mmCIF file of C-alpha atoms in Angstrom:
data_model
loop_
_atom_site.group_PDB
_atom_site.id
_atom_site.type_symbol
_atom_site.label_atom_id
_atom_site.label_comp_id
_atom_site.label_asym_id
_atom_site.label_seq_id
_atom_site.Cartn_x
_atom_site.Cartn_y
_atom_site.Cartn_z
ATOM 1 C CA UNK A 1 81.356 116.510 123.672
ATOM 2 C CA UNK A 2 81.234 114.047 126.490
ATOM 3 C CA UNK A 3 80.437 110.693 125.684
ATOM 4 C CA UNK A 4 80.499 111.525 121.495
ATOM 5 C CA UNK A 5 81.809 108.075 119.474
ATOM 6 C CA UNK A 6 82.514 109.597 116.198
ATOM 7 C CA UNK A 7 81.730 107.781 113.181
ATOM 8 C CA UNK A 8 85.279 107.636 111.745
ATOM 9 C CA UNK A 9 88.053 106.196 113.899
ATOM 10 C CA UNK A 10 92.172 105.530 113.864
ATOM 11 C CA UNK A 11 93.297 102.333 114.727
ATOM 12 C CA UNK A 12 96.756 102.893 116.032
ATOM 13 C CA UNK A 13 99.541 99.905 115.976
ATOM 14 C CA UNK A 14 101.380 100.470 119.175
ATOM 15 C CA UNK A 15 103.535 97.073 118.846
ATOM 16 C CA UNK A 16 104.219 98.232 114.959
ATOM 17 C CA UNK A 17 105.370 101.794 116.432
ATOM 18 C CA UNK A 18 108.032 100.020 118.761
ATOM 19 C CA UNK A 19 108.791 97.429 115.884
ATOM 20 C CA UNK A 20 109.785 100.150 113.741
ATOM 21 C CA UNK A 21 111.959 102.127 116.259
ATOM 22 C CA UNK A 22 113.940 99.297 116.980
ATOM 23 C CA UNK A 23 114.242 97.723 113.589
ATOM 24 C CA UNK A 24 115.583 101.551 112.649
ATOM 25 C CA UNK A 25 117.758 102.105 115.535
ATOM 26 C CA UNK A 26 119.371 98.307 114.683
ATOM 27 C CA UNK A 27 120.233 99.738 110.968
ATOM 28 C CA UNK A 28 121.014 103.468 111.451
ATOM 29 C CA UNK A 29 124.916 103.022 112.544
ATOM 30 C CA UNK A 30 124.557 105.511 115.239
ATOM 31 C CA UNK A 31 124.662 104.848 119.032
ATOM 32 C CA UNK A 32 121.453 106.911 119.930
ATOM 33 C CA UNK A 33 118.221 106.568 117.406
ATOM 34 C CA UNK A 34 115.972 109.527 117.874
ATOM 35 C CA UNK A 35 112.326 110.277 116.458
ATOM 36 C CA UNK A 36 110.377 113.088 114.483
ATOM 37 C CA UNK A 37 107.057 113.773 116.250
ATOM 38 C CA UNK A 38 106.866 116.875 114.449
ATOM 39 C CA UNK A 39 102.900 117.416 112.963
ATOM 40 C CA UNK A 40 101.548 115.799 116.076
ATOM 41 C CA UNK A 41 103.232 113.011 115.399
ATOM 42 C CA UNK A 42 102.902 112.848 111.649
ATOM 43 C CA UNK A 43 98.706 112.717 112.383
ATOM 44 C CA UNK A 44 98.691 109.944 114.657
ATOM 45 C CA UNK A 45 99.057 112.622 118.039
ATOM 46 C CA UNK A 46 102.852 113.116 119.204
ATOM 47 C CA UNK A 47 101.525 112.576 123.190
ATOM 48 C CA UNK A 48 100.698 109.154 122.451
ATOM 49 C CA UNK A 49 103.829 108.634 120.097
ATOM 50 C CA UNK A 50 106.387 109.949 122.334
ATOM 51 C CA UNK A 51 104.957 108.194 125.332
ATOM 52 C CA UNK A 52 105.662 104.849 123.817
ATOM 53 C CA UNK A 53 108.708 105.414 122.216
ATOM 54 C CA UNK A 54 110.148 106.753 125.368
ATOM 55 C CA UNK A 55 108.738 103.370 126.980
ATOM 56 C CA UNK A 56 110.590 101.787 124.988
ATOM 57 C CA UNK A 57 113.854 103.491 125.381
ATOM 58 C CA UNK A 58 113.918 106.547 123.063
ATOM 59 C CA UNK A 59 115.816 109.547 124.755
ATOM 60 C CA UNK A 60 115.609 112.177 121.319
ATOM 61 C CA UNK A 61 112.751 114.216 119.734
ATOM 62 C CA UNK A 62 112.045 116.843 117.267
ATOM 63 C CA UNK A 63 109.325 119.138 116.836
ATOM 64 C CA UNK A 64 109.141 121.759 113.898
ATOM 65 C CA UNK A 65 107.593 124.692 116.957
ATOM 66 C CA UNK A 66 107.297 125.720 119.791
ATOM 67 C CA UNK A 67 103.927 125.244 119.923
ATOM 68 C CA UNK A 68 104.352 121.777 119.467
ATOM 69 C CA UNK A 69 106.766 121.986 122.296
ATOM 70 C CA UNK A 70 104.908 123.387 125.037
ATOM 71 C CA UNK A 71 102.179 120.628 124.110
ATOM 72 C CA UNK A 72 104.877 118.277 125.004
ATOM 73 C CA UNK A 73 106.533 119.776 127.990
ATOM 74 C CA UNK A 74 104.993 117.974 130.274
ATOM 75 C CA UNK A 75 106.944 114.506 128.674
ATOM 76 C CA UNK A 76 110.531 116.281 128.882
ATOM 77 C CA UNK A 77 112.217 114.748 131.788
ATOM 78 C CA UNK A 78 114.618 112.279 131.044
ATOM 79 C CA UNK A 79 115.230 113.425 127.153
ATOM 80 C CA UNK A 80 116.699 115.567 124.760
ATOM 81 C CA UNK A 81 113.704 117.271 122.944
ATOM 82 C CA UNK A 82 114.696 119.669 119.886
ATOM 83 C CA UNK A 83 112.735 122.167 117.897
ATOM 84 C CA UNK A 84 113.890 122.205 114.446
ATOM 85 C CA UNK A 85 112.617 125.795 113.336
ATOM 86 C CA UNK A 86 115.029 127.735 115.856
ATOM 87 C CA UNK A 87 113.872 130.839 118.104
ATOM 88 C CA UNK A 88 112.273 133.752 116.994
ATOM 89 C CA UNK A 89 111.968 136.933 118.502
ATOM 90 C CA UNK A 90 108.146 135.649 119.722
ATOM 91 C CA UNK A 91 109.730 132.613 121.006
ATOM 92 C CA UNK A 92 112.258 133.660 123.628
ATOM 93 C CA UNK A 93 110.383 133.736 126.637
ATOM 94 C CA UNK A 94 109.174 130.260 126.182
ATOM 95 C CA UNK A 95 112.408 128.927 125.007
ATOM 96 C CA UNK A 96 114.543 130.182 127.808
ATOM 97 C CA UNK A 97 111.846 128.506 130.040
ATOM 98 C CA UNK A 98 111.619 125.149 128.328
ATOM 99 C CA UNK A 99 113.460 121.818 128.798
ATOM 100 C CA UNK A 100 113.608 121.656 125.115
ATOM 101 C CA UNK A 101 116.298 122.985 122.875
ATOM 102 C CA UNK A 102 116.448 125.272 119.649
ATOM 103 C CA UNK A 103 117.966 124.506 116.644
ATOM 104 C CA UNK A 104 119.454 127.505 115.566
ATOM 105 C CA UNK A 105 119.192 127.551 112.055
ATOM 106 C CA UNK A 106 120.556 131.316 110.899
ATOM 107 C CA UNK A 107 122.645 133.745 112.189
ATOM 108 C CA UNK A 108 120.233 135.913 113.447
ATOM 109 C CA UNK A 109 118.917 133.129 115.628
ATOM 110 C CA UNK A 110 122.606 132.508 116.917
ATOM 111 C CA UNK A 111 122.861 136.189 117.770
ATOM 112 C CA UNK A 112 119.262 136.318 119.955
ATOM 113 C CA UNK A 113 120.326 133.010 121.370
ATOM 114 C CA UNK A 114 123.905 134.021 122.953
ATOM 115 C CA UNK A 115 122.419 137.504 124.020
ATOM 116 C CA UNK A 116 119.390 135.938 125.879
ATOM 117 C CA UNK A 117 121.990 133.506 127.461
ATOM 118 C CA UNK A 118 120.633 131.084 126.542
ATOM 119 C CA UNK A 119 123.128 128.128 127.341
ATOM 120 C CA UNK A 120 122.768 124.492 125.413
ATOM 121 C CA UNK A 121 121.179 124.440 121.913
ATOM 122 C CA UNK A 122 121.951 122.366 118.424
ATOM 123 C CA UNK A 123 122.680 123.894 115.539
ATOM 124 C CA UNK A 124 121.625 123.005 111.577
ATOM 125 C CA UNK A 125 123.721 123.089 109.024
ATOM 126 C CA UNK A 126 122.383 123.597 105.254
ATOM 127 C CA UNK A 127 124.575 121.018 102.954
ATOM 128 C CA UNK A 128 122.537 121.377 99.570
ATOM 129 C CA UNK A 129 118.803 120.865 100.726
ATOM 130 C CA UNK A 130 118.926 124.903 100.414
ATOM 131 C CA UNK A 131 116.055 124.730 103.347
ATOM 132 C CA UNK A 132 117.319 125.919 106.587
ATOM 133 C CA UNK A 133 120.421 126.394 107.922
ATOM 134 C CA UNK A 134 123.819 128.141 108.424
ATOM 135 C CA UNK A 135 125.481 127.821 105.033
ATOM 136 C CA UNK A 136 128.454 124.824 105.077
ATOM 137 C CA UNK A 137 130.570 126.906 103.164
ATOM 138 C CA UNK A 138 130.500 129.762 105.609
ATOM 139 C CA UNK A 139 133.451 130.449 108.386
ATOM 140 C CA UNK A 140 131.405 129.216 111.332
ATOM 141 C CA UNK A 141 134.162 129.494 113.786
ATOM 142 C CA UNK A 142 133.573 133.054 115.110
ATOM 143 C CA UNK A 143 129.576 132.356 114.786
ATOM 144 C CA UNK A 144 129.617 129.599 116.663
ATOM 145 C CA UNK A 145 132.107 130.733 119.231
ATOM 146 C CA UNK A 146 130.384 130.367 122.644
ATOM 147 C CA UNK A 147 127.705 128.428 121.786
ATOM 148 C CA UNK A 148 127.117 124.889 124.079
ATOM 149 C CA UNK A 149 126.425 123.048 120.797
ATOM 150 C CA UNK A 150 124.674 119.864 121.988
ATOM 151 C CA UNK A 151 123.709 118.453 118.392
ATOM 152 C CA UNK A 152 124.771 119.144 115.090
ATOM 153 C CA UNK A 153 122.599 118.533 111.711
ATOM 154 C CA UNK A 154 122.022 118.126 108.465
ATOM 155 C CA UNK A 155 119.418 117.132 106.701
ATOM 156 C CA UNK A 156 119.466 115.023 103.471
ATOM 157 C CA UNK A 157 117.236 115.934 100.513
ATOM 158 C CA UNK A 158 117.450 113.528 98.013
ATOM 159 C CA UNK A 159 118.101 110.054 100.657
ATOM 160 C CA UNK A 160 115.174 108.778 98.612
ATOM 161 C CA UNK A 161 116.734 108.468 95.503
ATOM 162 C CA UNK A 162 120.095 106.970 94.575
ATOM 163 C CA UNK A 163 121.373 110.835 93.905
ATOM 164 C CA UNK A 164 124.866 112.089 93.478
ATOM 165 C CA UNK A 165 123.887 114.692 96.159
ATOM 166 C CA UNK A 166 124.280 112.229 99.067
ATOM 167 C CA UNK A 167 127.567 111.465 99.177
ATOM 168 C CA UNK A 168 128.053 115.338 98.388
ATOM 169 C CA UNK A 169 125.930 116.245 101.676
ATOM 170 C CA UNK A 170 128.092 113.786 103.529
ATOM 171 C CA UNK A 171 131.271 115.283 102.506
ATOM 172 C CA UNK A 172 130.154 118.388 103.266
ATOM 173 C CA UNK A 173 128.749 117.260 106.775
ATOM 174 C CA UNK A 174 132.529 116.178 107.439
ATOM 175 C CA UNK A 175 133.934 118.787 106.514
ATOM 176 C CA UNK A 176 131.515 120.767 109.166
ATOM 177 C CA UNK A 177 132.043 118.083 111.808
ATOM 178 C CA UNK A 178 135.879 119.097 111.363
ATOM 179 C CA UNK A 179 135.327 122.801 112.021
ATOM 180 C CA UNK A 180 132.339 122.944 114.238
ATOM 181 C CA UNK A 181 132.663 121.551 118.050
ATOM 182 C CA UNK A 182 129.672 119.383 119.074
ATOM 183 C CA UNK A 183 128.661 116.896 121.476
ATOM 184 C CA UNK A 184 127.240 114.651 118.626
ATOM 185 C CA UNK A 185 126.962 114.541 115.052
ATOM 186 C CA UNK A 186 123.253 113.596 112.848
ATOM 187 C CA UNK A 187 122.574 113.735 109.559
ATOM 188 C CA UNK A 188 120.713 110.352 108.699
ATOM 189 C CA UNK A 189 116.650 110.749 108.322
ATOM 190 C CA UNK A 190 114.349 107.998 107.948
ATOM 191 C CA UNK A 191 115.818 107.162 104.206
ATOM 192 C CA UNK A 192 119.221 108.073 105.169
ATOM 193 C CA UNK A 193 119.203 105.592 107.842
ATOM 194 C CA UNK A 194 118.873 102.948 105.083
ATOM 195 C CA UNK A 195 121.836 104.304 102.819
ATOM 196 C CA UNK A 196 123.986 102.369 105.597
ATOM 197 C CA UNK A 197 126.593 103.151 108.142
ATOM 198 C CA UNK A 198 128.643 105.774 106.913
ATOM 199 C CA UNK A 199 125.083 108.286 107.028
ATOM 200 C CA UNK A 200 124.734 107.573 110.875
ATOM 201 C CA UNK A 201 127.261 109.519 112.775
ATOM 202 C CA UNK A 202 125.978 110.131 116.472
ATOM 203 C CA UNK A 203 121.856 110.137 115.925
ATOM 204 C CA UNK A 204 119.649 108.987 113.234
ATOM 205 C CA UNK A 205 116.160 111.259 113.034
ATOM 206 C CA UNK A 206 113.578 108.608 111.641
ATOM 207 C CA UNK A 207 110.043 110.299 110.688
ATOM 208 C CA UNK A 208 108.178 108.475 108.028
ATOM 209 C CA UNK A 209 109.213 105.243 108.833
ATOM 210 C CA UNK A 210 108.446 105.152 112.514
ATOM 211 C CA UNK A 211 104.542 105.505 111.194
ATOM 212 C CA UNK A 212 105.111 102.500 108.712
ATOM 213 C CA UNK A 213 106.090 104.639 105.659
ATOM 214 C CA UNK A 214 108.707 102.877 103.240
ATOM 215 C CA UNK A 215 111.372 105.026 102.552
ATOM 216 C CA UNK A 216 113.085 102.737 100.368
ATOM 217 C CA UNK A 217 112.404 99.340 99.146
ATOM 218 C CA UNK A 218 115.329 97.445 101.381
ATOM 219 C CA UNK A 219 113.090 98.357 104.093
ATOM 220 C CA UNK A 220 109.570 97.393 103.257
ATOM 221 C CA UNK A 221 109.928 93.751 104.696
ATOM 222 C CA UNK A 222 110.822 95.168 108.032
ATOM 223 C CA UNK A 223 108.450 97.912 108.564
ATOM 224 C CA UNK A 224 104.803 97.592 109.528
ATOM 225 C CA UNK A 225 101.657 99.880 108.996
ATOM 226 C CA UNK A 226 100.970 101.829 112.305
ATOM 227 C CA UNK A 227 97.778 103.860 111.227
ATOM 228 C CA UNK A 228 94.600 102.186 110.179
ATOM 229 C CA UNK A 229 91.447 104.872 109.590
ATOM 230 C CA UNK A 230 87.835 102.880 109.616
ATOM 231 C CA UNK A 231 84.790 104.382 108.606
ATOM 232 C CA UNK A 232 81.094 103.891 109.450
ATOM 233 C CA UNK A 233 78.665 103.067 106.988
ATOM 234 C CA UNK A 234 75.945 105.628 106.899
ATOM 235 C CA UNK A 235 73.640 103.827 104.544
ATOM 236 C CA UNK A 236 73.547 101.567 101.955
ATOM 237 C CA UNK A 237 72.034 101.678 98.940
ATOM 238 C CA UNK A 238 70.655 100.233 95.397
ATOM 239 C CA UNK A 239 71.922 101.817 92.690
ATOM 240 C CA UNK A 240 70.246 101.126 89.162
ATOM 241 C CA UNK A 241 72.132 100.704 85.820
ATOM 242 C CA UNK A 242 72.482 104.070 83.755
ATOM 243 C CA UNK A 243 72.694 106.418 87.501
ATOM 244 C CA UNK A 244 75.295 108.014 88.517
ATOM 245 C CA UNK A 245 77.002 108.368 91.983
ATOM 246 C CA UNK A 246 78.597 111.500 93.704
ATOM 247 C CA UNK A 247 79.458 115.238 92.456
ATOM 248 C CA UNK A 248 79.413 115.641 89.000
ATOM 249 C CA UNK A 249 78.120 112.275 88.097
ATOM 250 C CA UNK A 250 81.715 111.410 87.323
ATOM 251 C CA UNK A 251 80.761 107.146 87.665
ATOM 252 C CA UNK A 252 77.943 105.718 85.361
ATOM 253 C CA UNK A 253 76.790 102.519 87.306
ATOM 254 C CA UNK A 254 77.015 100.077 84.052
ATOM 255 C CA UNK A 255 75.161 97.387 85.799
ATOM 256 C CA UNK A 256 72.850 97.511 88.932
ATOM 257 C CA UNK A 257 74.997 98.167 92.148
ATOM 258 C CA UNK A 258 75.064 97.602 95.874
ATOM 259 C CA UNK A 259 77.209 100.606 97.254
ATOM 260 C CA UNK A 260 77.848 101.731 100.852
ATOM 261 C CA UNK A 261 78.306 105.411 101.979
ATOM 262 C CA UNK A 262 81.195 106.026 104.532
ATOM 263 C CA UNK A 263 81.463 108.686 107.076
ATOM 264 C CA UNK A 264 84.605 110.101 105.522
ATOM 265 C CA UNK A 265 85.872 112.592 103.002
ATOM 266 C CA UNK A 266 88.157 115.158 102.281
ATOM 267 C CA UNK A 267 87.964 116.525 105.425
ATOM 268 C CA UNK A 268 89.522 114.243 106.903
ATOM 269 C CA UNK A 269 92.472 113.889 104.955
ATOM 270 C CA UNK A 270 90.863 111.062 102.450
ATOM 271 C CA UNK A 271 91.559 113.621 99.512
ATOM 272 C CA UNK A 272 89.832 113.247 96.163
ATOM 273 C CA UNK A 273 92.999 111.921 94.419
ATOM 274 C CA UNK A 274 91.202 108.399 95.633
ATOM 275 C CA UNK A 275 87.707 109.112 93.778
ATOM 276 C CA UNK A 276 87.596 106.080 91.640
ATOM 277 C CA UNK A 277 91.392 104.898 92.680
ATOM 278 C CA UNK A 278 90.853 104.101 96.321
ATOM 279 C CA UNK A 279 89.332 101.401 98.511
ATOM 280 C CA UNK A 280 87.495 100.222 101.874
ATOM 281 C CA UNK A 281 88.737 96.623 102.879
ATOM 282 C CA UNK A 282 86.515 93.761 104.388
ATOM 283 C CA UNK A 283 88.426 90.222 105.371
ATOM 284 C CA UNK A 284 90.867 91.009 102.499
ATOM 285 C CA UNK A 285 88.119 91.728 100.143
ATOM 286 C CA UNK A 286 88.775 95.416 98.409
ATOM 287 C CA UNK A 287 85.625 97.179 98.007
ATOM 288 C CA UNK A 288 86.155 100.060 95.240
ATOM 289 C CA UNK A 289 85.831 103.584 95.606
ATOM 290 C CA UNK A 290 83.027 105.067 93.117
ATOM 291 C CA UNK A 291 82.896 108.397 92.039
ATOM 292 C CA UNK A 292 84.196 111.617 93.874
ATOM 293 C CA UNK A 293 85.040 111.652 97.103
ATOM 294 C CA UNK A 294 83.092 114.707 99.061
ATOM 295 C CA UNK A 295 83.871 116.271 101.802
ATOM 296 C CA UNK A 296 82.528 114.017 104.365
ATOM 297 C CA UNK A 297 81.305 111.137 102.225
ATOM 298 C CA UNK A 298 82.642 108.399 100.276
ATOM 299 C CA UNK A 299 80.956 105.550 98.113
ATOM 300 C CA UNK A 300 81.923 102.191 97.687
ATOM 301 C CA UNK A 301 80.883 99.279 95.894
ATOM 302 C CA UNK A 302 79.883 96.810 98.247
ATOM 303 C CA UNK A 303 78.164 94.527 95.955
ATOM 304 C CA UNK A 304 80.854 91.363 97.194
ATOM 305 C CA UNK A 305 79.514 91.906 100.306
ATOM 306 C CA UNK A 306 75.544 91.153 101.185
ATOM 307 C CA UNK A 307 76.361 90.816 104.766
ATOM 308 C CA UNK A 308 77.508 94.903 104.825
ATOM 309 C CA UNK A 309 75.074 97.200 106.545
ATOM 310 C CA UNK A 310 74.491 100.450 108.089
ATOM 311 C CA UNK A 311 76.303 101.125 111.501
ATOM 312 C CA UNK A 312 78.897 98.517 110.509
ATOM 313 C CA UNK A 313 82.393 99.804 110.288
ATOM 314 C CA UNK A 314 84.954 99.769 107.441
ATOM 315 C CA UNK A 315 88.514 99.930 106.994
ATOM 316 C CA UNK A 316 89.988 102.336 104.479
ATOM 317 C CA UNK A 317 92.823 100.692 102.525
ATOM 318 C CA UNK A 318 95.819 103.015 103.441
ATOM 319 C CA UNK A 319 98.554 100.637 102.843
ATOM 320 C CA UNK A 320 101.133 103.721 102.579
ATOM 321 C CA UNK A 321 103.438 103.521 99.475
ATOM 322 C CA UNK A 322 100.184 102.239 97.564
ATOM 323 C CA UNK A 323 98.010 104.422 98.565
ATOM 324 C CA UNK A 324 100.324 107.596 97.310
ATOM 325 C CA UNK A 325 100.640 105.522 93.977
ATOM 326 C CA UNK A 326 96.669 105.262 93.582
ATOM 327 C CA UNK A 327 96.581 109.291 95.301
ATOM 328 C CA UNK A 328 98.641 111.075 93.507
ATOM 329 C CA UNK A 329 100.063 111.993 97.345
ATOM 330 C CA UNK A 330 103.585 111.416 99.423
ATOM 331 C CA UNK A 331 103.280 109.116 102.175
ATOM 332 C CA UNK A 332 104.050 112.249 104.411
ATOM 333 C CA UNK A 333 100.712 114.308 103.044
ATOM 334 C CA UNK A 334 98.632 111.130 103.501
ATOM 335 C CA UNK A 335 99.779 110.380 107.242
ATOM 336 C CA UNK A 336 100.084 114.344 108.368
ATOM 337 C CA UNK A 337 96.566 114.912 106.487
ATOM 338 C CA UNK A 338 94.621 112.687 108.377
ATOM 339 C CA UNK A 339 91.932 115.075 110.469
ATOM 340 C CA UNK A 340 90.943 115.714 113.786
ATOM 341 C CA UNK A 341 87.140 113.879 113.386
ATOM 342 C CA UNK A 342 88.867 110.539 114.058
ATOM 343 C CA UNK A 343 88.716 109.313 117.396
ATOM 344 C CA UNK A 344 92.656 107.849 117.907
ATOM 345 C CA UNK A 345 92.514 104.522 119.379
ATOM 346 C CA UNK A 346 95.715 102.737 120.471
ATOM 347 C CA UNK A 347 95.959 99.229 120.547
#
């Protein structure tokens, strides 16, 4: 609809975006620091992602389809762009046309790819995640024979955590890197960037922490929110002592209350592991969720704040690691959740 302001909106951080890349790129080890735009850029819309991380110097991407490729071609020249799934059968014709690369992640895929001809791809390697991937302990060498290998990966699956299974996956990884011919070597994701040095090889492949997600604590000081929904109030509203508020009358007001009533809900990725947990924000001043969150609505208790009224806009506290703690939800469900009813604004 021409013209339509929707009454939910997505403040986007474009300084914080470039902040993070280059605080990430600074730690990772690795000469080249790339960037997951998979899931439209993790929610905040890969176009405008990859447009300003290529501004600022960028030259790698990953996508999980080709779908999400071909909404990207038009960005291509002047990087290496990677989709992470591989190449079905359905894909061919669109990969053997595309700038972008497949990651060929079983043998099947390395067969289709060498009989299309299908000239420079990467290739992933599965070193304990069990996810996709050509098994490490297989003998690659007649597999791979042929094959213009531009990247080799890995991917870690417990980077998170201090796990015994880290320093396992890298072992493994060199052992591959040994065997296996590539351009360049990557292994390090947003968390493995932060294990240090030895994780970086060739390319990091920071996702979460590129949209101000903390993927461990050494990096919280350096790593700033990017995505910031605001909601319009719809109404506000007297509540008297003894009512109740929202589906299933799950809140009792004890006292009289002042609430508002957002334009947001589950919907749009607010899920109802914030009913009575989460929070709308006014000059620093938290204004409690009360009661379930519905599918487009949300109630909060405004009562700290006369000056609140209908039409004025609120923002939706969505500091990330606190957030999941009050949720119940990863960083990555509360960022790739977020809906398409938010007009995306980039600052």
């Amino acid at each position: 609809m021409t013209g339509y302001i929707a009454p939910l909106r997505l403040r986007l951080d474009g300084d914080a975006l470039l902040s993070n890349w280059r605080w990430l790129a600074r730690q990772g080890g690795a000469p080249a620091c790339g960037a997951a735009i998979k899931a439209d850029g993790y929610g905040l819309g890969s176009a405008g992602v990859m447009q300003r991380l290529k501004s600022a110097g960028c030259r790698d991407f990953f996508v999980s389809n080709w779908g999400e490729a071909a909404a990207l071609e038009a960005q291509m020249d002047d990087v290496n762009f990677a989709v992470l799934h591989g190449v079905r059968d359905e894909d061919m014709a669109q990969a053997l046309a595309s700038r972008a690369r497949p990651v060929l992640c079983t043998p099947g895929q390395v067969a289709r790819w060498k009989a299309a001809g299908g000239g420079a791809c990467d290739l992933m390697i599965d070193t304990g995640m069990n996810r996709l991937g050509l098994d490490w302990r297989a003998d690659l060498g007649e597999l791979v024979d042929g094959l213009e290998i531009v990247t080799l990966l890995s991917h870690l699956a417990s980077a998170d955590e201090d796990s015994d299974l880290n320093p396992t996956q890298l072992a493994r990884f060199r052992d591959v890197q040994a065997a296996v011919p590539a351009q360049r070597y990557s292994l390090a994701n947003s968390a493995g960037i932060c294990m240090g040095a030895d994780y970086g090889f060739d390319l990091t492949r920071p996702g979460i922490a590129l949209y101000g997600g903390v993927p461990h604590p050494d990096a919280a000081p350096h790593l700033r929110p990017v995505a910031q929904p605001q909601a319009q109030i719809l109404q506000r509203r007297s509540v008297i002592a003894g009512d109740t508020i929202g589906y299933n009358a799950t809140h009792r007001a004890e006292r009289d209350l002042e609430i508002a009533i957002l334009n947001i809900g589950y919907a749009d990725g607010y899920l109802r592991g914030f009913s009575g947990r989460g929070a709308a924000l006014v000059d620093g001043i938290r204004l409690p969720v009360l009661g379930r969150v519905s599918m487009d609505l949300l109630a909060v208790d405004v009562g700290a704040r006369p000056d609140v009224a209908e039409g004025n806009w609120l923002t939706i506290d969505y500091d990330l690691p606190q957030a999941a703690q009050a949720s119940g939800l990863s960083q990555y469900e509360l960022l790739t959740g977020l809906g398409k009813r938010f007009d995306r604004i980039w600052a």
